[in-house]
Every structure is written in C-alpha cells, then in structure tokens.
Short mmCIF file of C-alpha atoms and ligand atoms in Angstrom, two decimals:
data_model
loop_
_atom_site.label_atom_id
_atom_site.label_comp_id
_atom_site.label_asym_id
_atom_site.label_seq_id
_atom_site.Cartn_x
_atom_site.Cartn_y
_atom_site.Cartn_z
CA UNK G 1 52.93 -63.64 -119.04
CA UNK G 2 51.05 -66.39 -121.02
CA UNK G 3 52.62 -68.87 -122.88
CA UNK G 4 51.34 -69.38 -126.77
CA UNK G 5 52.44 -72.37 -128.58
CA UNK G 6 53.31 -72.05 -132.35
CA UNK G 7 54.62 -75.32 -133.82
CA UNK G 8 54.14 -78.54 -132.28
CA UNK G 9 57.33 -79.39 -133.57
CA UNK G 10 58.05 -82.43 -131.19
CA UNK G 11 61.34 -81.79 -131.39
CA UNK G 12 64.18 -84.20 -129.64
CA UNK G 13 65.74 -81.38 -128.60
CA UNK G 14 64.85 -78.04 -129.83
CA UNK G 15 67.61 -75.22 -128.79
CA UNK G 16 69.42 -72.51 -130.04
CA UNK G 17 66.42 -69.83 -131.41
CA UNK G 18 68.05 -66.70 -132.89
CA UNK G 19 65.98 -64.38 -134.64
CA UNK G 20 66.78 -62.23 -138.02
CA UNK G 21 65.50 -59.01 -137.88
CA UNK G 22 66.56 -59.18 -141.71
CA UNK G 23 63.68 -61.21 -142.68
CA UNK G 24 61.79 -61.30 -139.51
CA UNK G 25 61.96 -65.03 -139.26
CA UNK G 26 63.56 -67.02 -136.29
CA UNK G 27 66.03 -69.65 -137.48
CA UNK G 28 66.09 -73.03 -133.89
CA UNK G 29 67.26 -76.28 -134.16
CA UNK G 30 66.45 -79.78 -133.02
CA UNK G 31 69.88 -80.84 -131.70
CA UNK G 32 69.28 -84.81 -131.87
CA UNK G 33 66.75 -84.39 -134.50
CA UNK G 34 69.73 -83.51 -137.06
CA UNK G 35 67.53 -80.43 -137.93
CA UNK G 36 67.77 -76.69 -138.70
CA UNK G 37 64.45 -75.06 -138.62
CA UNK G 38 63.17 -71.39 -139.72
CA UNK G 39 59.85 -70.04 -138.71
CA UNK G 40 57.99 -67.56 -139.89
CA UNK G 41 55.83 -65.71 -137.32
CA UNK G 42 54.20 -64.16 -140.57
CA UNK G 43 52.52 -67.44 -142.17
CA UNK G 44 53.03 -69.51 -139.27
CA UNK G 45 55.11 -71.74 -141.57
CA UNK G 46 57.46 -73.81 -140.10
CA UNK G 47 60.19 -74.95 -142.51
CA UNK G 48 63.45 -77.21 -141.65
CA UNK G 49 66.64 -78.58 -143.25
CA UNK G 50 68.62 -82.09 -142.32
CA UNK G 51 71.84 -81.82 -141.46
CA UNK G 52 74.29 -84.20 -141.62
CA UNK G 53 75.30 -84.53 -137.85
CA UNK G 54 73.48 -83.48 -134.12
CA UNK G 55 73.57 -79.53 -134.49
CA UNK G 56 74.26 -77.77 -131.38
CA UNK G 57 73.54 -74.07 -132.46
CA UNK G 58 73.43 -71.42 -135.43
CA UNK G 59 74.36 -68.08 -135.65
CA UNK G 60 73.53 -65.56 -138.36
CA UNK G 61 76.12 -64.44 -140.90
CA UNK G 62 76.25 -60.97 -142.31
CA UNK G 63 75.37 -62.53 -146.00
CA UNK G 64 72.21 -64.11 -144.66
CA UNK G 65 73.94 -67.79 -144.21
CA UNK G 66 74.23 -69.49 -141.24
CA UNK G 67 77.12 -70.81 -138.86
CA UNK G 68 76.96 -73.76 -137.56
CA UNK G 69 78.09 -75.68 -134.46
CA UNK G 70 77.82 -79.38 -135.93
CA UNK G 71 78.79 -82.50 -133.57
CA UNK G 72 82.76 -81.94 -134.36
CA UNK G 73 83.21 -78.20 -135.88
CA UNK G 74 81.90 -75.31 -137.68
CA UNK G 75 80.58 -75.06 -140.70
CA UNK G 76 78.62 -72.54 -143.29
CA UNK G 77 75.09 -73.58 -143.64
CA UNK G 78 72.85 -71.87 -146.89
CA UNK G 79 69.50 -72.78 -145.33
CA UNK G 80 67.42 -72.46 -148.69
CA UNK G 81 69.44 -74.90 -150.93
CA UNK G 82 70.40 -76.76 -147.81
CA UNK G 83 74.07 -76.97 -148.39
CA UNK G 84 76.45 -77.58 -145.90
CA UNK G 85 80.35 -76.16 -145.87
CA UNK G 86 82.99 -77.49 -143.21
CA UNK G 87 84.41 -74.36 -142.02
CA UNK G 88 87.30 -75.97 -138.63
CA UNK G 89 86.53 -79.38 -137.38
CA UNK G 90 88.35 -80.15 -134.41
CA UNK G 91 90.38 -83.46 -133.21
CA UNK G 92 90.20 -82.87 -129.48
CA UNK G 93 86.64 -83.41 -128.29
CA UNK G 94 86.63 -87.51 -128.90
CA UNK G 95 83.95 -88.31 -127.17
CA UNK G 96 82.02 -84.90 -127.08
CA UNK G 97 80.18 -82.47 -129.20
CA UNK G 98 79.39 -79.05 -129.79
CA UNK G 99 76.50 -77.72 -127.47
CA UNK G 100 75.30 -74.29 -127.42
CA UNK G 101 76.56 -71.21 -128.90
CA UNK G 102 76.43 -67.05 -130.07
CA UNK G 103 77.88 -64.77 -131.83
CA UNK G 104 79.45 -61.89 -129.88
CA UNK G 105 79.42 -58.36 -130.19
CA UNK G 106 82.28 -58.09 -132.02
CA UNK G 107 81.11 -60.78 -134.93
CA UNK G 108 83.08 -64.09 -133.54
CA UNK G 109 81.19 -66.86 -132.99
CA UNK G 110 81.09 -68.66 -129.40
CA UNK G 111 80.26 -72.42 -129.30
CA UNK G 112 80.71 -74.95 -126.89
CA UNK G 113 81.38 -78.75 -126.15
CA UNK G 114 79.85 -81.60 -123.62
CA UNK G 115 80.58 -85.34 -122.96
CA UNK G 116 78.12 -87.31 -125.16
CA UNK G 117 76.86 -88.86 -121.44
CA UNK G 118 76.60 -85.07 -120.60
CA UNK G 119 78.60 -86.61 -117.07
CA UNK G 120 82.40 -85.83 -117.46
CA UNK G 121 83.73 -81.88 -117.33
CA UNK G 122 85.77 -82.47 -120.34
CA UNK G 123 84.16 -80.20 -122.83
CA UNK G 124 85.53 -76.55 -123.86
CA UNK G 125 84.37 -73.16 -124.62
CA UNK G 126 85.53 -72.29 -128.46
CA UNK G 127 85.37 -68.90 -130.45
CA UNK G 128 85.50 -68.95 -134.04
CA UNK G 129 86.87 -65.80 -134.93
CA UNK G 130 85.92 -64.01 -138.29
CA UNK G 131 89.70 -65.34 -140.29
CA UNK G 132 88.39 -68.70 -139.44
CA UNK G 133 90.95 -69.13 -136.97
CA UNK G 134 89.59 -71.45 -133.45
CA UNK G 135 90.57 -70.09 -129.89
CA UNK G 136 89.68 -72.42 -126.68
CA UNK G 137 88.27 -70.12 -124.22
CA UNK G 138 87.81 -72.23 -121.47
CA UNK G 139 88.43 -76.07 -120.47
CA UNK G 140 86.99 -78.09 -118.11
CA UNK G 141 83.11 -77.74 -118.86
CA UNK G 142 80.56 -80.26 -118.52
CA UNK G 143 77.76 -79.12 -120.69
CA UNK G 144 78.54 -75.73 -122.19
CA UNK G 145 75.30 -73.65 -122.18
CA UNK G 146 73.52 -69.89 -122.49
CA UNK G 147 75.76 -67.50 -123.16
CA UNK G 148 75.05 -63.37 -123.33
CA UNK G 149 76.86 -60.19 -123.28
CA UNK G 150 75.44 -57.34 -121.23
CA UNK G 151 73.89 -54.25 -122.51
CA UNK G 152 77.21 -52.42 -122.07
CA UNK G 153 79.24 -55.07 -123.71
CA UNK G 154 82.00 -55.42 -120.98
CA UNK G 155 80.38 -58.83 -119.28
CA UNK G 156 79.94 -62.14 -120.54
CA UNK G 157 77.55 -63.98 -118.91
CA UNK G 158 77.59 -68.26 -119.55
CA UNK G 159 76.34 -71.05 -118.20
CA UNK G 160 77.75 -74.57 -117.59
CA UNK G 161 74.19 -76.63 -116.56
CA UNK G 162 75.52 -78.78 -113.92
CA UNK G 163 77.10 -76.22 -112.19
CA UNK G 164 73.60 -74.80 -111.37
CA UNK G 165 74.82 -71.13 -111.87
CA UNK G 166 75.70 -68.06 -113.93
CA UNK G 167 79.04 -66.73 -114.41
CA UNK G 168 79.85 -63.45 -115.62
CA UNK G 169 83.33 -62.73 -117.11
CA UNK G 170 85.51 -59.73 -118.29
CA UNK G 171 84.23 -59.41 -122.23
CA UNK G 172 86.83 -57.00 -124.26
CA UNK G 173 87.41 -57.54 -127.81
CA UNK G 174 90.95 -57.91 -127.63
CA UNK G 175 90.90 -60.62 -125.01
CA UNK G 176 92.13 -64.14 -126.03
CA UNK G 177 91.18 -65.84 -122.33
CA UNK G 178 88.01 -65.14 -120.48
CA UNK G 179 89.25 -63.85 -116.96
CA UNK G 180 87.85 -62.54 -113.49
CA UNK G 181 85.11 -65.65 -113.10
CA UNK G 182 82.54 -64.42 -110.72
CA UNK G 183 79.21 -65.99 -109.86
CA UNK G 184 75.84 -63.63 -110.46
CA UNK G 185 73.03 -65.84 -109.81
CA UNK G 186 72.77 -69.25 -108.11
CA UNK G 187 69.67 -71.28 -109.63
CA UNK G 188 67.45 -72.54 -107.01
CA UNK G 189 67.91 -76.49 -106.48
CA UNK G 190 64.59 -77.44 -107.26
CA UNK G 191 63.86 -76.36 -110.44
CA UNK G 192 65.85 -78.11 -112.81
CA UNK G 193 69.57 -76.86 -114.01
CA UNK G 194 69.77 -73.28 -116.29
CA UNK G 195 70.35 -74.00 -119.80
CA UNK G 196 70.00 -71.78 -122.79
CA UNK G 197 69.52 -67.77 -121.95
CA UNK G 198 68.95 -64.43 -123.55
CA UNK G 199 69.39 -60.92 -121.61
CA UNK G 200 67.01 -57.87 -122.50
CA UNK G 201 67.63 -53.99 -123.16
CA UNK G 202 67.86 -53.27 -118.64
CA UNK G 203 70.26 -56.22 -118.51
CA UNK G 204 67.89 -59.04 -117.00
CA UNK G 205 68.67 -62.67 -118.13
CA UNK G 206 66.09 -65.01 -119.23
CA UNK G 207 67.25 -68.25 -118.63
CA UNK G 208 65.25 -71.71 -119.41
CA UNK G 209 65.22 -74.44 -117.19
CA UNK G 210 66.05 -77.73 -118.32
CA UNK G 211 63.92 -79.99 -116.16
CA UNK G 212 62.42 -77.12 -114.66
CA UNK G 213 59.26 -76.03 -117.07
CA UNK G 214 60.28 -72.46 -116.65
CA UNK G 215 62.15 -69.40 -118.07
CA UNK G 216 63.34 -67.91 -114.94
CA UNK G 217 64.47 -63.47 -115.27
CA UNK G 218 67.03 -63.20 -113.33
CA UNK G 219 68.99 -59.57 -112.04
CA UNK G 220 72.37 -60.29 -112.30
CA UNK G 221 73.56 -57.27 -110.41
CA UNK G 222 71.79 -58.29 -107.39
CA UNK G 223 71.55 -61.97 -108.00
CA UNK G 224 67.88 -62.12 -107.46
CA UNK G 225 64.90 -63.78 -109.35
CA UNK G 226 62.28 -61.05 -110.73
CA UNK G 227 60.08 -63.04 -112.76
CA UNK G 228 59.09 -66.75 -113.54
CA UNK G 229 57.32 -68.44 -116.55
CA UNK G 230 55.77 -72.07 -116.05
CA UNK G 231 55.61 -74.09 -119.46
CA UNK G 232 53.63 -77.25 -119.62
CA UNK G 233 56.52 -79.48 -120.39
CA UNK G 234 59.67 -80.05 -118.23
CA UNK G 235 62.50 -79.31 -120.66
CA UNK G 236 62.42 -75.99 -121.69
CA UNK G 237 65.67 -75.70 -123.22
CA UNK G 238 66.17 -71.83 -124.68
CA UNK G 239 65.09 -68.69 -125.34
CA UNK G 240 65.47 -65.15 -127.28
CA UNK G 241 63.59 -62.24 -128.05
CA UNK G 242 62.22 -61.61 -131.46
CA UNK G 243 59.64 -60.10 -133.73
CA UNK G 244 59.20 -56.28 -134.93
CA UNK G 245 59.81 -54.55 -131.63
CA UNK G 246 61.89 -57.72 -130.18
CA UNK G 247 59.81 -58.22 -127.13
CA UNK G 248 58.14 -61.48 -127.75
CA UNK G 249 60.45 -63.89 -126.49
CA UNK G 250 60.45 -67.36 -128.49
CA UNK G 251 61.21 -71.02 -126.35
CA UNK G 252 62.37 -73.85 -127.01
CA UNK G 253 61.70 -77.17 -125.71
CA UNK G 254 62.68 -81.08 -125.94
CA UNK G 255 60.93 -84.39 -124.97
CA UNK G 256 64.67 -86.02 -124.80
CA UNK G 257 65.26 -88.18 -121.69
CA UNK G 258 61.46 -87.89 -120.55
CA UNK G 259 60.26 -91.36 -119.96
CA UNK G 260 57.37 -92.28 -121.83
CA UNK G 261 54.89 -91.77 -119.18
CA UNK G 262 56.59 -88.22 -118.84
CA UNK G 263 55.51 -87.89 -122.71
CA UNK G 264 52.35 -89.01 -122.11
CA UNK G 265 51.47 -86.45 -120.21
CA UNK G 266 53.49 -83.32 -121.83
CA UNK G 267 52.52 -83.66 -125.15
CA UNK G 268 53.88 -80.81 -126.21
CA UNK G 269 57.22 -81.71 -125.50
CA UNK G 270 59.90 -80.36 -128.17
CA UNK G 271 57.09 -77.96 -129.23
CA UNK G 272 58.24 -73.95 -130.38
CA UNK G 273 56.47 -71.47 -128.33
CA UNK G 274 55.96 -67.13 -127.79
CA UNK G 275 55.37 -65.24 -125.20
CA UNK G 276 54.24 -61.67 -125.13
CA UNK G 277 56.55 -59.24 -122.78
CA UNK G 278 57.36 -56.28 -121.59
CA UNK G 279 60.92 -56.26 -122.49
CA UNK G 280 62.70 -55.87 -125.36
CA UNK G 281 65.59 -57.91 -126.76
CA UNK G 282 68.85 -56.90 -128.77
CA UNK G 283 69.08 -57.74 -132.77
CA UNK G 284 71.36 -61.14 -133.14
CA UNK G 285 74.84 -60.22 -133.19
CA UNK G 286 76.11 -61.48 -136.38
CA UNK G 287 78.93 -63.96 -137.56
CA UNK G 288 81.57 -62.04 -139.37
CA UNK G 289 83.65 -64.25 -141.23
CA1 CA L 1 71.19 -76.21 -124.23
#
C-alpha cells in the first residue's frame, strides 16, 4: 500500500480526520496549530478555520456542524462562518486538555483529556451525551487516544498512548461506566506508542504510530499484526477511512517535538496524506445533540 501525500499542511499536530460522506469532504485538525481544517478530495482544496483554543478533535453533527473537543470543553463549531458555541466546559482538568475523541454508535460524543506535559495519568475519558449532559467514563489516563467500536457494536476499543496497548471494553448503549477492561493487542516496543485509530468493515484496527512512521492493522481477536504502512515522517498521529466507497484511508501527521534536525530531514512533517486499500471503512457516526 503506497502512501500519497495531499496537503503539505505542516501541521503542529494534525489529528482527528473524520470524513462526511454528506459532502464527501474530510473535516482534521491541527491540535497546537488552533486549527480546524476541511479537505476536499474533489478540488484538492484545503480550507481551515482558527479556533480560539488547542482543538483536540471534531465530530460531525446530524445538521452538518461540528462538535468540538476544545482545550477545556465542548463546543458547536459552524465551519463555514467560523463561529464557535460553548456547549459544557469543565472545571476539573486544571492542568490538562481535551485529546482525542468520536462519536459513538448511538450519537454521544467521546472525548478525552491528558496532562499538558503528556507525563501524569490524571486525564479522563468524557461522553457528551446528546441532552448536553457530561459523563466521566474513565479516570486515571495519561494521554487519552483512538477510540472505535467494532463492527457489531458491543466492543469499544481505546487507547491510552503510554500504555503501549489496546483495550477493548463492554459497549451497550445503556451503560454509564465502561466495564470488563481486557487487553487485545500489545504494540511492539520499538515502534513508537499507538495513537489515533480507525477499524474497517472485518473488524481490523488501523492504528498510527506516534513516533513510529507507521499505521500498523492490527486483529484484535487474535492480537496479531496483519499489515504495516511506513510514512516518511515519524509522527503519524491518525487515521480513518474515507471517500466514495470508504476505502482510502486518510493520515495524519505532526512535526511537534521533532528536533530541528528531525525536521530537516522529514519535511513533510504535519503533512495530510491517502492511501489506497483494500478495506472499507464505516460512515462517521454522528453527534446527536
Ligand atoms: Ca492523538
């Protein structure tokens, strides 16, 4: 699988891509970079809003708007007259900020926290469910990372980076904790920590590897590693499938932390890029509220 690069975006930290099958355009964002892109695969035009804080993730509500995970809550974001709307913002995460995050199947949206060093477990796993109301999920997290639900919508899978593996949980609607932890895939040492991650139609994850130049597939059933891609640059940050048949899966990648001899020599760093598969993705499960 080759490896196409479509905006050299040089993006702090570009994370978070979630595709529309609405308008068949893929909305990413540049965490540190205080920036909400959209590209269209289309015209190749790549097209971004400021916001007013880091952004750790959007989401896709049903009336075309966004969610988003700002620094210190959730808000409503209108991406075409850029206007922002706080939604919850929470008192509890001094010292933190919202990460990455998803909607689940059942329209809530799923966002978590990390220390601003990214070095103290004292961040959270939030959903915001569709009244607006905020449940914690889970305490305790370092960086809160890649989250998918599996084809049959009973697991949860999530990452916490440091932790170097995949969890799967119990996923029903009703469920106001996230029980049974189990671990489905430990992440080889050597190839950076898992970070953001998308799962396809047979259940496979696709998880990028922060400090690792790859998107790794992974069989969580058996644990095993099917499939590696190498990138050119060492933080590739995120992924998820997109485009008419939802098999060309889009990454995301940062130059953040490399040192500028690192940069030097992956210019691409923080670039947005595609590559043609095999597989084939689920639509984005959309915000409700
Ligand atoms: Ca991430």
């Amino acid at each position: 699988m080759n490896h196409e690069m479509l905006v050299d975006a040089k993006a702090v930290i570009g994370e978070g891509p979630v595709w529309d099958e609405q308008t068949q355009r893929l909305f990413w964002v540049d965490i540190k970079g205080c920036r909400i892109h959209r590209y269209d695969p289309a015209s190749g035009l790549d097209e971004q809003i400021a916001t007013p804080r880091m952004v750790g993730a959007v989401a896709l509500r049903r009336d075309g708007s966004l969610v988003a995970a700002l620094e210190d809550g959730f808000y409503r974001v209108d991406f075409t007259t850029a206007h922002i709307e706080e939604i919850w913002q929470t008192d509890q995460e001094a010292g933190n900020r919202f990460n990455d995050g998803k909607c689940d199947p059942d329209g809530r949206f799923w966002a978590g926290t990390m220390s601003l060093d990214g070095l103290r477990p004292s961040g959270a796993l939030y959903r915001l469910d569709s009244d607006r109301s905020v449940r914690r999920l889970l305490s305790g997290v370092s960086i809160s990372n890649g989250l998918a639900w599996s084809p049959d919508k009973k697991t949860v899978y999530y990452i916490d980076s440091p932790c170097r593996e995949i969890w799967a949980f119990d996923y029903h609607p009703a469920d106001t904790v996230l029980a049974n932890k189990r671990t489905v895939v430990r992440t080889a040492g050597n190839e950076g920590v898992p970070d953001g991650m998308t799962i396809d139609s047979e259940g496979r994850l696709w998880v990028a590897h922060w400090g690792g130049s790859r998107i790794c597939v992974y069989d969580p059933r058996s644990g095993k590693k099917l499939d590696e891609i190498i990138f050119p640059v060492e933080q590739v940050s995120s992924c998820t499938f997109g485009g008419k048949n939802l098999n060309d899966l889009y990454v995301t990648t940062a130059w953040n932390t490399l040192s500028d001899a690192a940069r030097a020599e992956q210019p691409q760093a923080g670039a947005l890029y595609r590559v043609r598969t095999a597989a084939q993705g689920f639509p984005a499960d959309r915000y409700a509220g």
